[in-house]
Short mmCIF file of C-alpha atoms in Angstrom, two decimals:
data_model
loop_
_atom_site.label_atom_id
_atom_site.label_comp_id
_atom_site.label_asym_id
_atom_site.label_seq_id
_atom_site.Cartn_x
_atom_site.Cartn_y
_atom_site.Cartn_z
CA MET A 188 -16.68 31.41 22.08
CA ARG A 189 -13.83 33.53 20.66
CA LYS A 190 -13.03 30.85 18.05
CA GLY A 191 -16.73 30.75 17.04
CA ILE A 192 -16.76 34.52 16.63
CA THR A 193 -13.59 34.46 14.53
CA ASN A 194 -15.08 31.73 12.29
CA MET A 195 -18.28 33.76 11.92
CA LYS A 196 -16.31 36.82 10.95
CA GLN A 197 -14.48 34.80 8.31
CA TYR A 198 -17.86 33.54 7.07
CA TRP A 199 -19.14 37.08 6.79
CA LYS A 200 -16.07 38.16 4.87
CA GLN A 201 -16.96 35.49 2.34
CA VAL A 202 -20.52 36.74 2.21
CA LEU A 203 -19.45 40.35 1.78
CA SER A 204 -17.17 39.39 -1.14
CA ILE A 205 -20.21 37.77 -2.71
CA LEU A 206 -22.20 40.98 -2.16
CA LEU A 207 -19.56 43.12 -3.75
CA ALA A 208 -19.49 40.86 -6.77
CA MET A 209 -23.28 41.18 -7.00
CA LEU A 210 -23.15 44.92 -6.88
CA MET A 211 -20.44 45.06 -9.52
CA LEU A 212 -22.42 42.79 -11.82
CA SER A 213 -25.69 44.69 -11.18
CA SER A 214 -24.00 47.95 -12.19
CA LEU A 215 -23.84 46.60 -15.76
CA LEU A 216 -27.58 47.10 -15.97
CA LEU A 217 -27.35 50.84 -15.56
CA SER A 218 -26.29 51.44 -19.17
CA CYS A 219 -29.63 49.86 -20.22
CA ALA A 220 -31.76 51.81 -17.74
CA GLU A 221 -33.79 54.70 -19.05
CA GLN A 222 -32.53 58.11 -18.12
CA PRO A 223 -34.72 59.69 -15.44
CA ASP A 224 -37.18 62.38 -16.51
CA ASP A 225 -35.60 65.80 -16.80
CA ASN A 226 -37.81 67.15 -14.06
CA LYS A 227 -36.97 64.42 -11.63
CA GLY A 228 -34.24 65.17 -9.21
CA GLU A 229 -34.76 68.95 -9.35
CA THR A 230 -34.64 70.79 -6.06
CA THR A 231 -35.62 74.30 -5.18
CA THR A 232 -32.54 76.06 -3.92
CA ALA A 233 -32.57 78.28 -0.90
CA ASP A 234 -33.05 81.96 -1.61
CA SER A 235 -31.88 84.98 0.33
CA SER A 236 -34.79 84.65 2.73
CA GLY A 237 -33.12 81.58 4.20
CA LYS A 238 -36.07 79.24 3.48
CA SER A 239 -35.45 75.49 3.66
CA GLU A 240 -34.89 73.58 0.48
CA GLU A 241 -37.88 71.69 -0.97
CA THR A 242 -37.79 68.48 -3.03
CA THR A 243 -39.97 67.92 -6.04
CA ASP A 244 -42.60 65.94 -4.14
CA GLY A 245 -42.96 68.68 -1.51
CA ALA A 246 -40.79 67.10 1.19
CA GLN A 247 -38.83 69.79 2.89
CA ASP A 248 -35.62 69.65 4.85
CA SER A 249 -35.04 71.90 7.81
CA LEU A 250 -31.63 73.31 6.91
CA PRO A 251 -31.12 77.08 6.90
CA GLN A 252 -28.58 78.74 4.68
CA LEU A 253 -25.12 77.59 5.79
CA ASP A 254 -21.59 78.30 4.76
CA PHE A 255 -18.76 76.00 5.95
CA LYS A 256 -15.98 77.83 4.10
CA GLY A 257 -14.91 75.00 1.87
CA ALA A 258 -14.35 72.48 4.69
CA GLU A 259 -13.70 68.90 3.73
CA VAL A 260 -16.19 66.12 4.48
CA ASN A 261 -14.19 62.86 4.27
CA ILE A 262 -16.44 59.80 3.96
CA ILE A 263 -14.87 56.35 4.28
CA GLY A 264 -16.77 53.29 2.96
CA TYR A 265 -16.22 49.73 1.79
CA LEU A 266 -19.04 49.52 -0.87
CA GLU A 267 -18.05 51.46 -3.94
CA SER A 268 -21.66 51.88 -5.01
CA ASP A 269 -22.40 53.95 -1.91
CA LEU A 270 -19.57 56.38 -2.59
CA ALA A 271 -20.22 58.95 -5.34
CA PRO A 272 -17.68 58.78 -8.20
CA LYS A 273 -15.15 61.53 -8.77
CA THR A 274 -16.17 62.04 -12.32
CA THR A 275 -19.37 61.66 -14.44
CA ASP A 276 -20.09 58.76 -16.77
CA SER A 277 -23.14 59.23 -18.99
CA ALA A 278 -23.49 55.45 -19.36
CA ASP A 279 -23.88 54.99 -15.59
CA VAL A 280 -27.05 56.80 -14.67
CA LEU A 281 -26.93 55.97 -10.93
CA ALA A 282 -23.32 57.03 -10.55
CA ASP A 283 -24.12 60.28 -12.41
CA ALA A 284 -27.02 60.94 -10.09
CA MET A 285 -24.83 60.45 -7.03
CA TYR A 286 -22.10 62.65 -8.54
CA ASN A 287 -24.62 65.39 -9.19
CA ARG A 288 -26.03 64.99 -5.73
CA ASP A 289 -22.59 65.52 -4.15
CA ARG A 290 -21.83 68.54 -6.27
CA TYR A 291 -25.18 70.04 -5.43
CA VAL A 292 -24.64 69.61 -1.66
CA GLU A 293 -21.10 70.99 -1.97
CA GLU A 294 -22.41 74.14 -3.58
CA ARG A 295 -25.31 74.45 -1.16
CA LEU A 296 -23.19 74.11 2.01
CA ASN A 297 -19.76 75.27 0.63
CA VAL A 298 -18.08 71.97 1.56
CA LYS A 299 -15.87 69.54 -0.31
CA ILE A 300 -17.06 65.92 -0.20
CA ILE A 301 -14.26 63.38 -0.52
CA GLY A 302 -14.90 59.61 -0.69
CA HIS A 303 -12.33 57.10 0.53
CA LEU A 304 -12.94 53.53 -0.61
CA ILE A 305 -11.44 50.77 1.46
CA ASP A 306 -12.05 47.18 0.27
CA ASP A 307 -12.36 45.47 3.65
CA TYR A 308 -14.82 46.38 6.41
CA ASP A 309 -12.46 45.24 9.13
CA ALA A 310 -9.85 47.70 7.78
CA LEU A 311 -12.46 50.40 7.81
CA ASN A 312 -13.18 49.68 11.47
CA THR A 313 -9.44 49.85 12.21
CA SER A 314 -9.07 53.14 10.35
CA VAL A 315 -11.93 54.73 12.32
CA ASP A 316 -10.70 53.24 15.60
CA ASN A 317 -7.21 54.58 15.07
CA ALA A 318 -8.47 58.03 14.10
CA VAL A 319 -10.60 58.30 17.22
CA THR A 320 -8.08 56.94 19.67
CA GLY A 321 -5.45 59.23 18.15
CA GLY A 322 -7.70 62.22 18.34
CA ALA A 323 -7.49 62.73 14.58
CA ASP A 324 -10.33 64.30 12.58
CA THR A 325 -9.43 62.08 9.63
CA TYR A 326 -12.92 60.97 8.63
CA GLN A 327 -16.10 62.91 9.29
CA VAL A 328 -18.46 60.13 8.13
CA ALA A 329 -18.09 56.36 7.90
CA TYR A 330 -20.30 53.93 6.04
CA ALA A 331 -19.53 50.91 8.25
CA GLN A 332 -20.70 47.31 8.07
CA MET A 333 -23.87 46.82 10.09
CA VAL A 334 -23.04 43.68 12.05
CA PHE A 335 -19.31 43.85 12.67
CA GLY A 336 -18.76 47.59 12.13
CA THR A 337 -21.15 50.04 13.65
CA SER A 338 -22.09 47.92 16.61
CA ALA A 339 -18.52 47.15 17.56
CA LEU A 340 -17.38 50.74 17.10
CA ALA A 341 -20.29 52.03 19.16
CA MET A 342 -19.62 49.66 21.99
CA LYS A 343 -16.04 50.87 22.11
CA GLY A 344 -17.16 54.45 22.37
CA ARG A 345 -15.87 55.45 18.90
CA LEU A 346 -19.03 56.92 17.49
CA MET A 347 -21.14 60.00 18.09
CA ASN A 348 -24.74 59.86 19.12
CA LEU A 349 -26.52 60.98 15.94
CA TYR A 350 -29.28 62.61 18.00
CA ASP A 351 -26.64 65.07 19.25
CA LEU A 352 -26.03 66.39 15.69
CA GLN A 353 -27.73 69.74 15.41
CA TYR A 354 -28.98 69.44 11.86
CA TYR A 355 -29.65 65.66 11.66
CA ASN A 356 -33.43 65.11 11.61
CA SER A 357 -34.32 61.47 12.02
CA SER A 358 -37.98 62.15 11.24
CA SER A 359 -37.19 63.26 7.69
CA PRO A 360 -38.55 60.93 5.01
CA TRP A 361 -35.04 60.20 3.65
CA TRP A 362 -34.04 58.47 6.89
CA ASP A 363 -35.37 54.99 7.55
CA LYS A 364 -37.47 55.11 10.71
CA ASN A 365 -37.05 51.36 11.24
CA VAL A 366 -33.40 51.97 11.99
CA ASP A 367 -34.34 54.03 15.05
CA ARG A 368 -36.89 51.46 16.12
CA ALA A 369 -34.24 48.70 15.99
CA PHE A 370 -31.07 50.48 17.13
CA GLN A 371 -32.04 53.36 19.34
CA ILE A 372 -30.80 52.48 22.82
CA GLY A 373 -32.16 54.82 25.45
CA ASP A 374 -31.63 58.27 24.01
CA THR A 375 -28.75 57.24 21.70
CA LEU A 376 -28.47 56.24 18.04
CA TYR A 377 -25.06 55.39 16.54
CA MET A 378 -26.06 54.29 13.05
CA THR A 379 -28.65 55.21 10.44
CA ALA A 380 -29.57 54.49 6.82
CA GLY A 381 -31.91 55.63 4.11
CA ASP A 382 -31.85 57.15 0.60
CA ILE A 383 -28.30 58.29 1.15
CA LEU A 384 -27.08 54.69 0.74
CA PRO A 385 -28.26 53.13 -2.59
CA ALA A 386 -26.42 49.85 -1.93
CA ASN A 387 -28.09 49.59 1.49
CA MET A 388 -31.48 50.24 -0.11
CA MET A 389 -30.82 47.38 -2.60
CA ILE A 390 -30.05 44.93 0.20
CA SER A 391 -33.78 44.52 0.85
CA ALA A 392 -35.65 41.24 0.79
CA CYS A 393 -38.05 40.57 -2.03
CA ILE A 394 -39.62 37.76 -4.07
CA ALA A 395 -39.16 37.30 -7.84
CA PHE A 396 -41.65 35.28 -9.91
CA ASN A 397 -41.45 33.95 -13.44
CA LYS A 398 -44.26 35.54 -15.43
CA LYS A 399 -44.22 33.02 -18.28
CA LYS A 400 -44.36 30.01 -16.03
CA MET A 401 -47.16 31.63 -14.01
CA THR A 402 -49.15 32.33 -17.19
CA ASP A 403 -48.53 28.80 -18.50
CA SER A 404 -49.91 27.42 -15.23
CA GLY A 405 -53.07 29.52 -15.54
CA MET A 406 -52.33 31.69 -12.53
CA GLU A 407 -52.71 35.42 -12.25
CA PHE A 408 -49.75 37.57 -11.36
CA PRO A 409 -49.84 38.36 -7.61
CA TYR A 410 -49.50 42.16 -8.16
CA GLN A 411 -53.10 43.06 -7.31
CA MET A 412 -52.99 40.70 -4.32
CA ALA A 413 -49.91 42.58 -3.08
CA LYS A 414 -51.51 45.99 -3.70
CA ASN A 415 -54.57 44.94 -1.69
CA GLY A 416 -52.38 43.89 1.21
CA GLU A 417 -53.25 40.19 0.71
CA TRP A 418 -49.87 38.81 -0.36
CA THR A 419 -49.21 36.33 2.47
CA ILE A 420 -47.16 33.22 3.12
CA ASP A 421 -50.39 31.22 2.81
CA GLN A 422 -50.86 32.55 -0.72
CA MET A 423 -47.32 31.65 -1.67
CA ILE A 424 -47.80 28.15 -0.22
CA ALA A 425 -50.91 27.67 -2.33
CA MET A 426 -49.16 28.88 -5.48
CA THR A 427 -46.15 26.64 -5.06
CA LYS A 428 -48.09 23.53 -4.03
CA ASP A 429 -47.35 20.67 -6.51
CA ARG A 430 -45.26 22.92 -8.68
CA THR A 431 -41.96 21.09 -8.17
CA LYS A 432 -41.58 18.64 -11.03
CA ASP A 433 -39.10 15.91 -12.02
CA LEU A 434 -38.82 17.06 -15.61
CA ASN A 435 -36.43 14.42 -16.88
CA GLY A 436 -38.34 11.60 -15.15
CA ASP A 437 -35.31 9.94 -13.57
CA GLY A 438 -36.91 9.76 -10.15
CA ASP A 439 -34.44 12.19 -8.56
CA MET A 440 -34.78 15.99 -8.20
CA SER A 441 -31.80 17.71 -9.77
CA THR A 442 -31.04 21.43 -9.67
CA ASP A 443 -29.52 21.01 -13.12
CA ASP A 444 -32.55 19.59 -14.89
CA ASP A 445 -35.80 19.84 -12.89
CA PHE A 446 -38.36 22.48 -12.01
CA TYR A 447 -39.02 23.97 -8.52
CA GLY A 448 -41.92 25.91 -7.19
CA PHE A 449 -39.57 28.00 -5.02
CA VAL A 450 -35.80 28.44 -4.71
CA SER A 451 -33.69 30.22 -2.08
CA TRP A 452 -30.48 29.98 -0.04
CA HIS A 453 -29.96 29.75 3.67
CA LEU A 454 -28.23 33.12 4.32
CA ASP A 455 -31.26 35.05 3.00
CA SER A 456 -34.55 33.29 3.12
CA PRO A 457 -34.77 32.10 6.76
CA PHE A 458 -34.18 35.68 7.97
CA ASN A 459 -36.39 37.17 5.30
CA PHE A 460 -39.34 35.09 6.44
CA PHE A 461 -38.64 35.41 10.20
CA TYR A 462 -38.39 39.23 10.22
CA GLY A 463 -40.78 39.68 7.30
CA SER A 464 -43.45 38.02 9.44
CA GLY A 465 -42.89 40.50 12.29
CA CYS A 466 -41.03 37.99 14.47
CA THR A 467 -38.28 39.15 16.84
CA VAL A 468 -36.93 38.11 20.22
CA PHE A 469 -36.41 41.63 21.56
CA THR A 470 -38.68 44.64 22.12
CA LYS A 471 -37.98 47.90 23.90
CA ASP A 472 -39.15 48.85 27.41
CA GLU A 473 -40.40 52.27 28.44
CA ASP A 474 -36.85 53.62 28.57
CA ASN A 475 -36.12 52.39 25.01
CA MET A 476 -33.84 49.66 26.32
CA PRO A 477 -33.89 46.17 24.66
CA VAL A 478 -35.60 43.38 26.60
CA PHE A 479 -36.11 39.76 25.72
CA SER A 480 -39.70 39.15 24.75
CA ALA A 481 -39.97 36.37 22.21
CA ASN A 482 -43.54 35.48 21.28
CA ALA A 483 -42.94 31.74 21.23
CA GLN A 484 -46.38 30.89 19.88
CA LYS A 485 -46.21 33.30 16.99
CA ILE A 486 -42.69 32.19 16.11
CA GLU A 487 -43.79 28.53 16.08
CA ASP A 488 -46.93 29.39 14.01
CA VAL A 489 -44.83 31.31 11.43
CA TYR A 490 -42.30 28.54 11.25
CA SER A 491 -45.02 25.97 10.56
CA LYS A 492 -45.97 27.91 7.47
CA VAL A 493 -42.31 28.33 6.50
CA TYR A 494 -41.79 24.57 6.87
CA GLU A 495 -44.77 23.96 4.60
CA LEU A 496 -43.46 26.31 1.93
CA PHE A 497 -39.87 25.12 2.05
CA ILE A 498 -40.08 21.43 2.99
CA THR A 499 -43.57 20.11 2.34
CA ASN A 500 -43.76 21.87 -1.02
CA GLU A 501 -40.31 20.53 -1.99
CA SER A 502 -38.53 23.83 -2.57
CA TYR A 503 -34.90 24.01 -3.45
CA TYR A 504 -33.10 25.45 -0.37
CA GLU A 505 -29.35 25.68 -0.79
CA LYS A 506 -27.22 25.46 2.38
CA ASP A 507 -23.74 25.53 0.79
CA VAL A 508 -22.34 29.05 0.56
CA ALA A 509 -19.82 27.82 -2.04
CA VAL A 510 -22.71 27.36 -4.50
CA HIS A 511 -24.87 30.21 -3.24
CA ASP A 512 -25.64 31.27 -6.82
CA LYS A 513 -27.27 27.99 -7.78
CA PRO A 514 -30.87 28.88 -6.77
CA PHE A 515 -30.64 32.04 -8.83
CA GLU A 516 -29.21 30.09 -11.77
CA VAL A 517 -32.18 27.71 -11.55
CA PHE A 518 -34.57 30.70 -11.56
CA THR A 519 -32.87 32.57 -14.44
CA ASP A 520 -32.87 29.31 -16.39
CA GLY A 521 -36.65 29.38 -16.19
CA ARG A 522 -36.89 26.37 -13.91
CA ALA A 523 -38.50 27.99 -10.87
CA LEU A 524 -41.71 29.80 -10.26
CA PHE A 525 -40.55 31.90 -7.26
CA ALA A 526 -37.18 32.93 -5.79
CA ALA A 527 -36.36 34.59 -2.50
CA LEU A 528 -33.63 37.12 -2.86
CA SER A 529 -32.76 40.79 -2.46
CA LEU A 530 -33.17 43.70 -4.87
CA SER A 531 -29.41 43.72 -5.47
CA THR A 532 -29.68 40.17 -6.85
CA VAL A 533 -32.55 41.05 -9.18
CA SER A 534 -30.39 43.67 -10.76
CA ARG A 535 -27.60 41.27 -11.76
CA THR A 536 -26.64 40.64 -15.41
CA GLU A 537 -28.01 37.07 -15.54
CA PHE A 538 -31.44 38.37 -14.48
CA LYS A 539 -31.22 41.03 -17.19
CA ASP A 540 -30.37 38.35 -19.76
CA MET A 541 -33.09 35.93 -18.53
CA SER A 542 -35.25 34.69 -21.43
CA ASP A 543 -38.50 34.65 -19.42
CA LYS A 544 -39.91 37.89 -18.09
CA PHE A 545 -40.17 38.14 -14.29
CA GLY A 546 -41.86 40.35 -11.73
CA VAL A 547 -40.88 41.65 -8.27
CA LEU A 548 -42.97 41.36 -5.12
CA PRO A 549 -42.50 42.36 -1.48
CA GLN A 550 -41.73 39.70 1.08
CA PRO A 551 -45.09 38.00 1.89
CA LYS A 552 -46.82 38.80 5.13
CA TYR A 553 -47.71 36.40 7.89
CA GLU A 554 -51.29 37.69 8.17
CA VAL A 555 -53.31 40.07 5.97
CA SER A 556 -53.54 42.56 8.85
CA ASP A 557 -49.72 42.83 9.10
CA GLU A 558 -47.61 45.33 7.18
CA TYR A 559 -45.11 44.31 4.51
CA LEU A 560 -41.60 44.02 5.99
CA SER A 561 -38.49 43.59 3.82
CA PHE A 562 -35.51 42.48 5.93
CA VAL A 563 -32.12 44.24 5.51
CA ASN A 564 -29.43 41.63 6.07
CA GLY A 565 -26.03 42.06 7.73
CA SER A 566 -24.19 42.72 4.46
CA ALA A 567 -25.59 46.26 4.55
CA ASP A 568 -23.54 49.37 5.44
CA MET A 569 -24.76 52.05 7.77
CA VAL A 570 -24.03 55.75 8.29
CA CYS A 571 -22.10 56.63 11.43
CA VAL A 572 -19.97 59.55 12.65
CA PRO A 573 -16.59 59.08 14.36
CA MET A 574 -16.28 60.62 17.80
CA SER A 575 -13.18 62.58 16.84
CA VAL A 576 -14.89 65.05 14.43
CA ASN A 577 -14.18 68.69 15.13
CA ASP A 578 -17.21 70.26 13.49
CA ALA A 579 -20.29 68.23 14.33
CA ASP A 580 -22.66 70.93 12.96
CA MET A 581 -21.06 70.62 9.54
CA VAL A 582 -21.30 66.84 9.61
CA GLY A 583 -24.94 66.92 10.66
CA ALA A 584 -25.84 69.51 8.00
CA THR A 585 -23.98 67.53 5.34
CA LEU A 586 -25.71 64.26 6.23
CA GLU A 587 -29.14 65.95 6.17
CA ALA A 588 -28.43 67.64 2.86
CA LEU A 589 -27.14 64.37 1.31
CA GLY A 590 -30.17 62.54 2.54
CA SER A 591 -32.59 65.19 1.20
CA ALA A 592 -30.80 65.33 -2.16
CA SER A 593 -30.71 61.52 -2.39
CA TYR A 594 -34.44 61.38 -1.81
CA SER A 595 -35.14 63.67 -4.75
CA MET A 596 -32.19 63.01 -7.10
CA VAL A 597 -31.04 59.40 -6.60
CA THR A 598 -33.80 57.05 -5.49
CA ASP A 599 -35.92 57.38 -8.64
CA VAL A 600 -32.92 56.35 -10.66
CA LEU A 601 -32.28 53.45 -8.30
CA ARG A 602 -35.91 52.30 -8.74
CA GLU A 603 -35.44 52.38 -12.55
CA LYS A 604 -32.38 50.25 -12.20
CA VAL A 605 -34.66 47.46 -11.00
CA CYS A 606 -37.83 48.14 -12.98
CA LYS A 607 -36.60 49.24 -16.42
CA ALA A 608 -34.70 46.08 -17.32
CA LYS A 609 -36.01 44.66 -20.62
CA ASN A 610 -37.48 41.59 -18.92
CA VAL A 611 -39.24 43.42 -16.03
CA ASN A 612 -40.29 46.84 -17.25
CA ASP A 613 -43.76 47.07 -15.80
CA GLU A 614 -45.50 49.68 -13.64
CA GLU A 615 -46.57 47.01 -11.18
CA SER A 616 -43.01 46.06 -10.31
CA ALA A 617 -42.22 49.77 -9.80
CA GLU A 618 -45.08 49.95 -7.25
CA MET A 619 -43.73 46.84 -5.55
CA VAL A 620 -40.25 48.36 -5.29
CA ASP A 621 -41.75 51.43 -3.65
CA ILE A 622 -43.36 49.15 -1.03
CA ILE A 623 -40.07 47.36 -0.44
CA PHE A 624 -38.03 50.59 -0.14
CA ARG A 625 -40.40 52.14 2.41
CA HIS A 626 -41.08 49.02 4.47
CA ARG A 627 -37.69 47.74 5.47
CA VAL A 628 -36.96 46.10 8.77
CA TYR A 629 -33.78 45.82 10.88
CA ASP A 630 -33.33 43.91 14.14
CA PHE A 631 -31.32 44.58 17.27
CA GLY A 632 -31.01 40.82 18.10
CA TYR A 633 -29.81 39.96 14.66
CA VAL A 634 -27.06 42.51 14.67
CA HIS A 635 -25.83 41.87 18.14
CA PHE A 636 -26.29 38.10 18.45
CA PHE A 637 -25.77 36.73 14.98
CA PRO A 638 -21.96 37.07 15.30
CA LEU A 639 -22.18 34.80 18.34
CA GLY A 640 -24.15 32.16 16.45
CA HIS A 641 -26.86 32.49 19.13
CA SER A 642 -30.21 30.80 18.46
CA ALA A 643 -31.90 34.15 19.14
CA ALA A 644 -30.76 35.26 15.69
CA ILE A 645 -30.60 32.05 13.62
CA MET A 646 -33.40 29.75 14.78
CA PHE A 647 -35.19 29.54 11.45
CA GLN A 648 -31.91 28.99 9.63
CA THR A 649 -30.87 26.26 12.10
CA ALA A 650 -34.24 24.49 11.80
CA LEU A 651 -34.46 24.69 8.01
CA ASP A 652 -30.87 23.51 7.60
CA LYS A 653 -31.77 20.37 9.63
CA GLY A 654 -35.20 19.99 8.04
CA SER A 655 -36.84 20.26 11.48
CA SER A 656 -40.62 20.58 11.64
CA SER A 657 -40.59 22.77 14.78
CA VAL A 658 -38.55 25.59 16.38
CA GLY A 659 -39.99 25.11 19.81
CA THR A 660 -36.81 23.89 21.35
CA LEU A 661 -34.77 26.69 19.79
CA VAL A 662 -37.22 29.34 21.05
CA SER A 663 -37.04 27.93 24.59
CA ARG A 664 -33.24 28.15 24.50
CA CYS A 665 -33.22 31.77 23.42
CA ASN A 666 -33.39 33.42 26.83
CA ASP A 667 -30.46 31.42 28.19
CA ARG A 668 -27.49 32.41 30.36
CA ALA A 669 -25.31 33.28 27.39
CA LEU A 670 -27.91 35.66 25.94
CA LYS A 671 -28.55 37.33 29.31
CA LYS A 672 -24.81 37.75 29.92
CA ASN A 673 -24.15 39.21 26.46
CA LEU A 674 -27.10 41.54 26.71
CA GLU A 675 -25.90 42.65 30.12
CA GLU A 676 -22.40 43.34 28.70
CA PHE A 677 -23.83 45.21 25.74
CA LEU A 678 -25.98 47.46 27.88
CA LYS A 679 -23.15 48.04 30.29
CA SER A 680 -20.88 49.17 27.45
CA TYR A 681 -23.59 51.57 26.18
CA SER A 682 -24.14 52.99 29.70
CA LYS A 683 -20.52 54.19 29.65
CA LYS A 684 -21.05 56.48 26.67
#
């Protein structure tokens, strides 16, 4: 088992290096994005009456007037795009928004925010671990990796329960409620996310579609369908049926020459469709503790649709991480109708330079009555607080202020990064991005069992990789001795906190 975990960690290092490259490439788009409206991002500052601050859309944080006497707030992170720059750059509108956000919070609370970039999430874990075990208040906030960072640090007792922070308000609109639903254990929460982390927001599942090819095929754009809550897997199956074509007529489908109705790769799409359809293998009991409760029939029913979309409709599903970019190359070459990806991928330079215009949609639902759910994969970073902090009140206030300011000053700019590219630039995609940002989903089982390679986390991926028409056997294996033992060990480690 230990060898398997080590290999999985090496695999995730490779994935994270890919993500970092994506984020660096996507940052090139920012110079082409429109500057946000002058009124966007304004906040009403607290007056002498001590009233809370109010964002432009009326959302109000609960912070009173506070003065922390110039104290330092040291934030360590491994994704540069989630740490505000030290200087402004008028060509980089998102970086400027984050810079202004930090300066605003510094003035409001009388603190000094200092970012520390570390290029490896394992090294970040070690830095936090060493600080806590040594009793050093080195870092007050950490943006740790979701799968191998926050969970591992929490299980070792290195993180504070965020619910114990006086000024942290998890019900505020700038904190993602689905984080609490997934990761609250009993009365504890050791990680959170939301508008404060732009890179995390961008690691949200979505679907891109080629507008020109859709028009050429006589189909209407699915925007209205999505607005009406009718964008489902069945609709995507119907729209991709018989769309894969052998363009060069050689009798073989080639990713270099031919056209596909749908393209994706195996580290994204199986999870996007599993969690985007509301599937999970864990729920919470009355004490907010995770319990195994896989709905085997629903999982099998969802997979039957996924199988039809991926296999029956002859999609291009790439399994080799070494050529993970190939599906996106096919799409940006204009040789695919749909692509499954994340918002961070949509913002890359090759999408900006794509000849055909494209649109953005949320992950399709399983049924019309469901809500849209955009999965946040394990490449994402999460906010956590080391146990060794001396002034928890300052940390809680700073996080709440950063979240509030991000909600009003940063997220609009982030949305424009996706929607104002020359080949997107439509109001409908902006509405779709809003749906994606506010309907994200995380999963306890994915975070805690994916590193073990357990079928509870990877059943759709395993089945699609093999071309299997059913996941029944994989579902039946989920609640096995290994899962029960690991869940027991996990809960035992949390009970010691």
